Short mmCIF file of C-alpha atoms in Angstrom, two decimals:
data_model
loop_
_atom_site.label_atom_id
_atom_site.label_comp_id
_atom_site.label_asym_id
_atom_site.label_seq_id
_atom_site.Cartn_x
_atom_site.Cartn_y
_atom_site.Cartn_z
CA ASP B 100 -18.75 0.30 -4.76
CA THR B 101 -15.75 -0.02 -2.45
CA GLU B 102 -12.94 -0.75 -4.83
CA VAL B 103 -10.23 0.84 -6.95
CA THR B 104 -9.98 -0.45 -10.47
CA GLN B 105 -6.86 -0.28 -12.65
CA THR B 106 -6.41 -0.91 -16.40
CA PRO B 107 -4.64 -2.60 -18.00
CA LYS B 108 -3.61 -5.53 -15.70
CA HIS B 109 -0.50 -6.17 -17.77
CA LEU B 110 1.38 -3.88 -20.11
CA VAL B 111 4.47 -4.61 -22.21
CA MET B 112 6.01 -1.61 -23.95
CA GLY B 113 9.18 -0.65 -25.75
CA MET B 114 11.40 2.20 -24.69
CA THR B 115 10.06 4.51 -27.51
CA ASN B 116 6.34 3.76 -26.79
CA LYS B 117 3.82 6.14 -25.19
CA LYS B 118 1.21 4.42 -23.01
CA SER B 119 -1.15 5.31 -20.13
CA LEU B 120 -2.19 3.59 -16.97
CA LYS B 121 -5.71 4.26 -15.71
CA CYS B 122 -7.20 4.16 -12.17
CA GLU B 123 -10.78 4.72 -11.17
CA GLN B 124 -12.68 4.87 -7.85
CA HIS B 125 -16.23 5.77 -7.03
CA MET B 126 -15.98 5.97 -3.27
CA GLY B 127 -15.97 9.76 -3.17
CA HIS B 128 -12.35 9.80 -2.13
CA ARG B 129 -10.54 13.12 -2.77
CA ALA B 130 -6.97 11.85 -2.39
CA MET B 131 -5.44 9.51 -5.01
CA TYR B 132 -1.96 8.09 -5.22
CA TRP B 133 0.44 6.38 -7.54
CA TYR B 134 2.93 3.87 -6.13
CA LYS B 135 5.66 1.88 -7.74
CA GLN B 136 6.46 -1.55 -6.33
CA LYS B 137 9.37 -3.77 -7.24
CA ALA B 138 9.44 -7.47 -6.48
CA LYS B 139 9.58 -8.27 -2.79
CA LYS B 140 9.84 -4.56 -1.87
CA PRO B 141 7.23 -2.22 -0.23
CA PRO B 142 5.42 0.26 -2.47
CA GLU B 143 7.18 3.49 -3.11
CA LEU B 144 5.16 6.71 -3.33
CA MET B 145 5.34 8.48 -6.67
CA PHE B 146 2.55 11.10 -6.67
CA VAL B 147 -0.27 12.29 -4.49
CA TYR B 148 -3.36 14.14 -5.78
CA SER B 149 -5.51 16.01 -3.33
CA TYR B 150 -8.75 17.44 -4.60
CA GLU B 151 -7.57 16.84 -8.18
CA LYS B 152 -4.40 18.87 -7.69
CA LEU B 153 -0.91 17.44 -7.54
CA SER B 154 0.24 17.84 -3.97
CA ILE B 155 3.27 15.56 -3.76
CA ASN B 156 5.80 14.53 -6.47
CA GLU B 157 8.45 12.34 -4.99
CA SER B 158 11.17 13.40 -7.40
CA VAL B 159 9.83 11.14 -10.10
CA PRO B 160 11.53 11.36 -13.49
CA SER B 161 9.52 13.36 -16.13
CA ARG B 162 9.01 10.28 -18.26
CA PHE B 163 6.18 9.63 -15.78
CA SER B 164 3.41 12.21 -16.13
CA PRO B 165 0.37 11.98 -13.89
CA GLU B 166 -3.01 13.42 -14.61
CA CYS B 167 -6.22 13.66 -12.57
CA PRO B 168 -9.06 14.60 -14.97
CA ASN B 169 -11.68 14.46 -12.24
CA SER B 170 -12.26 13.26 -8.75
CA SER B 171 -12.75 9.65 -9.77
CA LEU B 172 -10.03 9.17 -12.36
CA LEU B 173 -6.25 9.11 -12.11
CA ASN B 174 -3.98 8.48 -15.10
CA LEU B 175 -0.26 7.89 -15.40
CA HIS B 176 1.24 8.63 -18.79
CA LEU B 177 4.35 6.87 -19.69
CA HIS B 178 6.94 7.93 -22.39
CA ALA B 179 10.49 6.85 -23.08
CA LEU B 180 10.68 4.48 -20.18
CA GLN B 181 13.69 2.40 -19.28
CA PRO B 182 13.86 -1.29 -18.52
CA GLU B 183 14.46 -0.53 -14.82
CA ASP B 184 10.99 1.08 -14.74
CA SER B 185 9.49 -2.44 -15.04
CA ALA B 186 7.45 -2.84 -11.90
CA LEU B 187 3.93 -3.19 -10.47
CA TYR B 188 2.21 0.16 -10.47
CA LEU B 189 -0.38 0.55 -7.79
CA CYS B 190 -3.09 3.15 -7.51
CA ALA B 191 -4.69 3.94 -4.18
CA SER B 192 -7.30 6.36 -2.89
CA SER B 193 -8.30 7.66 0.56
CA PRO B 194 -10.81 10.15 2.06
CA GLN B 195 -9.22 13.39 2.99
CA PRO B 196 -7.91 12.83 6.48
CA LYS B 197 -9.39 14.80 9.36
CA ARG B 198 -7.58 15.63 12.56
CA GLY B 199 -7.97 12.69 14.92
CA ALA B 200 -9.17 10.17 12.33
CA GLY B 201 -7.09 7.44 10.82
CA THR B 202 -7.21 7.14 7.11
CA SER B 203 -7.21 3.88 5.25
CA TYR B 204 -5.82 3.59 1.82
CA PHE B 205 -7.70 1.46 -0.72
CA PHE B 206 -5.41 -0.03 -3.24
CA GLY B 207 -6.13 -1.25 -6.70
CA PRO B 208 -4.87 -4.56 -8.02
CA GLY B 209 -2.06 -2.87 -9.94
CA THR B 210 -0.75 -2.81 -13.49
CA ARG B 211 2.25 -5.11 -14.17
CA LEU B 212 4.52 -3.10 -16.44
CA THR B 213 7.31 -4.58 -18.48
CA VAL B 214 9.62 -2.28 -20.43
CA LEU B 215 11.66 -4.01 -23.14
CA ALA U 50 8.37 11.82 11.48
CA GLN U 51 6.89 8.39 11.26
CA SER U 52 8.32 5.02 10.34
CA VAL U 53 7.85 1.32 10.86
CA THR U 54 10.34 -1.52 11.23
CA GLN U 55 9.37 -5.10 10.46
CA LEU U 56 11.59 -7.62 12.03
CA GLY U 57 12.20 -10.69 9.93
CA SER U 58 11.88 -10.42 6.14
CA HIS U 59 10.89 -14.06 6.01
CA VAL U 60 8.83 -16.07 8.45
CA SER U 61 8.00 -19.78 8.03
CA VAL U 62 5.33 -21.55 10.11
CA SER U 63 3.76 -24.98 9.98
CA GLU U 64 0.08 -25.15 9.03
CA GLY U 65 -1.96 -24.83 12.22
CA ALA U 66 0.83 -23.10 14.16
CA LEU U 67 0.74 -19.57 15.58
CA VAL U 68 1.58 -16.74 13.19
CA LEU U 69 3.49 -13.83 14.65
CA LEU U 70 4.69 -10.98 12.43
CA ARG U 71 6.50 -8.13 14.18
CA CYS U 72 6.18 -4.41 13.59
CA ASN U 73 7.61 -1.55 15.64
CA TYR U 74 6.79 2.02 14.98
CA SER U 75 8.47 5.38 15.52
CA SER U 76 6.20 8.38 15.60
CA SER U 77 6.40 11.83 17.07
CA VAL U 78 2.62 11.98 17.26
CA PRO U 79 -0.07 9.41 18.12
CA PRO U 80 0.15 7.05 15.11
CA TYR U 81 -2.36 5.26 13.04
CA LEU U 82 -1.13 1.82 12.28
CA PHE U 83 -2.12 -0.65 9.59
CA TRP U 84 -1.38 -4.14 8.33
CA TYR U 85 -1.81 -4.91 4.70
CA VAL U 86 -1.47 -8.28 2.95
CA GLN U 87 -0.38 -8.75 -0.64
CA TYR U 88 -0.94 -12.12 -2.35
CA PRO U 89 1.18 -13.04 -5.33
CA ASN U 90 0.56 -10.80 -8.33
CA GLN U 91 -2.12 -8.80 -6.55
CA GLY U 92 -2.57 -5.38 -4.95
CA LEU U 93 -2.59 -4.64 -1.20
CA GLN U 94 -5.54 -5.55 0.88
CA LEU U 95 -6.22 -4.04 4.33
CA LEU U 96 -6.16 -6.60 7.11
CA LEU U 97 -6.76 -4.31 10.00
CA LYS U 98 -5.99 -0.83 11.44
CA TYR U 99 -5.43 0.87 14.77
CA THR U 100 -6.91 4.32 15.10
CA SER U 101 -6.60 5.02 18.90
CA ALA U 102 -9.73 3.13 19.93
CA ALA U 103 -9.36 -0.37 21.30
CA THR U 104 -5.70 -1.55 21.61
CA LEU U 105 -6.60 -5.03 20.45
CA VAL U 106 -7.71 -4.87 16.86
CA LYS U 107 -9.39 -7.72 15.07
CA GLY U 108 -9.15 -7.97 11.31
CA ILE U 109 -10.13 -10.19 8.46
CA ASN U 110 -9.18 -13.81 7.99
CA GLY U 111 -8.70 -14.42 11.69
CA PHE U 112 -5.83 -11.93 12.20
CA GLU U 113 -5.51 -9.56 15.04
CA ALA U 114 -2.90 -7.06 16.30
CA GLU U 115 -2.31 -5.45 19.63
CA PHE U 116 -1.08 -1.79 20.01
CA LYS U 117 1.41 -1.63 22.83
CA LYS U 118 2.55 1.97 23.41
CA SER U 119 5.15 1.02 25.98
CA GLU U 120 6.87 -1.22 23.49
CA THR U 121 5.96 0.96 20.40
CA SER U 122 4.80 -2.32 18.72
CA PHE U 123 1.89 -3.41 16.63
CA HIS U 124 2.58 -7.14 16.03
CA LEU U 125 0.18 -9.18 13.88
CA THR U 126 -0.98 -12.58 15.08
CA LYS U 127 -3.17 -15.45 13.99
CA PRO U 128 -3.74 -18.50 16.24
CA SER U 129 -3.61 -21.10 13.51
CA ALA U 130 -1.90 -20.63 10.17
CA HIS U 131 -3.65 -21.76 6.96
CA MET U 132 -1.96 -22.48 3.62
CA SER U 133 -3.86 -19.60 2.16
CA ASP U 134 -2.10 -17.14 4.51
CA ALA U 135 1.12 -17.40 2.50
CA ALA U 136 1.69 -13.90 1.30
CA GLU U 137 3.64 -10.74 1.83
CA TYR U 138 2.63 -8.74 4.83
CA PHE U 139 3.27 -4.93 5.21
CA CYS U 140 2.95 -2.86 8.37
CA ALA U 141 2.30 0.87 7.74
CA VAL U 142 1.90 4.09 9.70
CA SER U 143 0.35 7.41 9.02
CA ALA U 144 -0.04 10.56 11.11
CA ASN U 145 -3.37 12.04 12.07
CA THR U 146 -2.91 14.85 9.63
CA GLY U 147 -1.60 14.91 6.13
CA ASN U 148 -2.11 11.99 3.83
CA GLN U 149 1.21 10.26 3.61
CA PHE U 150 1.66 6.58 4.40
CA TYR U 151 4.90 4.88 5.41
CA PHE U 152 5.40 1.20 4.75
CA GLY U 153 7.76 -1.23 6.44
CA THR U 154 9.92 -3.43 4.26
CA GLY U 155 7.55 -6.31 4.40
CA THR U 156 7.55 -9.88 5.77
CA SER U 157 7.09 -12.86 3.50
CA LEU U 158 5.06 -15.55 5.21
CA THR U 159 5.53 -19.16 4.14
CA VAL U 160 3.17 -21.86 5.55
CA ILE U 161 4.60 -25.40 5.54
CA PRO U 162 2.14 -28.19 5.12
#
């Protein structure tokens, strides 16, 4: 299994809703990431989990709350979002990099989020 | 610090013509360089990567890229464009330690029949 899966594919939510995005990989990768991508823009890093611990939070608003229940799963909990949070949310995973080795990211297909 | 610059946010080529997408990098350490493709409404797919082995890297779908240290470049090429190559292409760089990835701003490729 060499893929990252994300559910749901599409999500429409109101500003008062609470929802969660899910990401799963079974490649044994120990680093997992959440990215936000606006149309025609590169992905922007939100969070990095390394060995199930949050290692990087790129000053993301608290209405986004990540969770890594185990080494295969990554969730992004959403609450009180704003319309400008509408975007494609991408999950990625990678093996832990070793000195001298290049690390590829494997991306999921993304969740298209619309906030009304 | 690492960064990449993609020259040309939009590139149009005729079907069958050469595809050339430009990427220049800036890195204080030997970089690892990647090209990703994103088709409409999809995630990112790895095309190829440079990890300090051969300077000419062959990827999927007939694409290749050449690492040129003297020019700090990693341009993506394909000899003959196909309609299915129309997509957004991102160059990215990472260091050999840490797990952060830095994307360029992307190049949108249009293939004209």
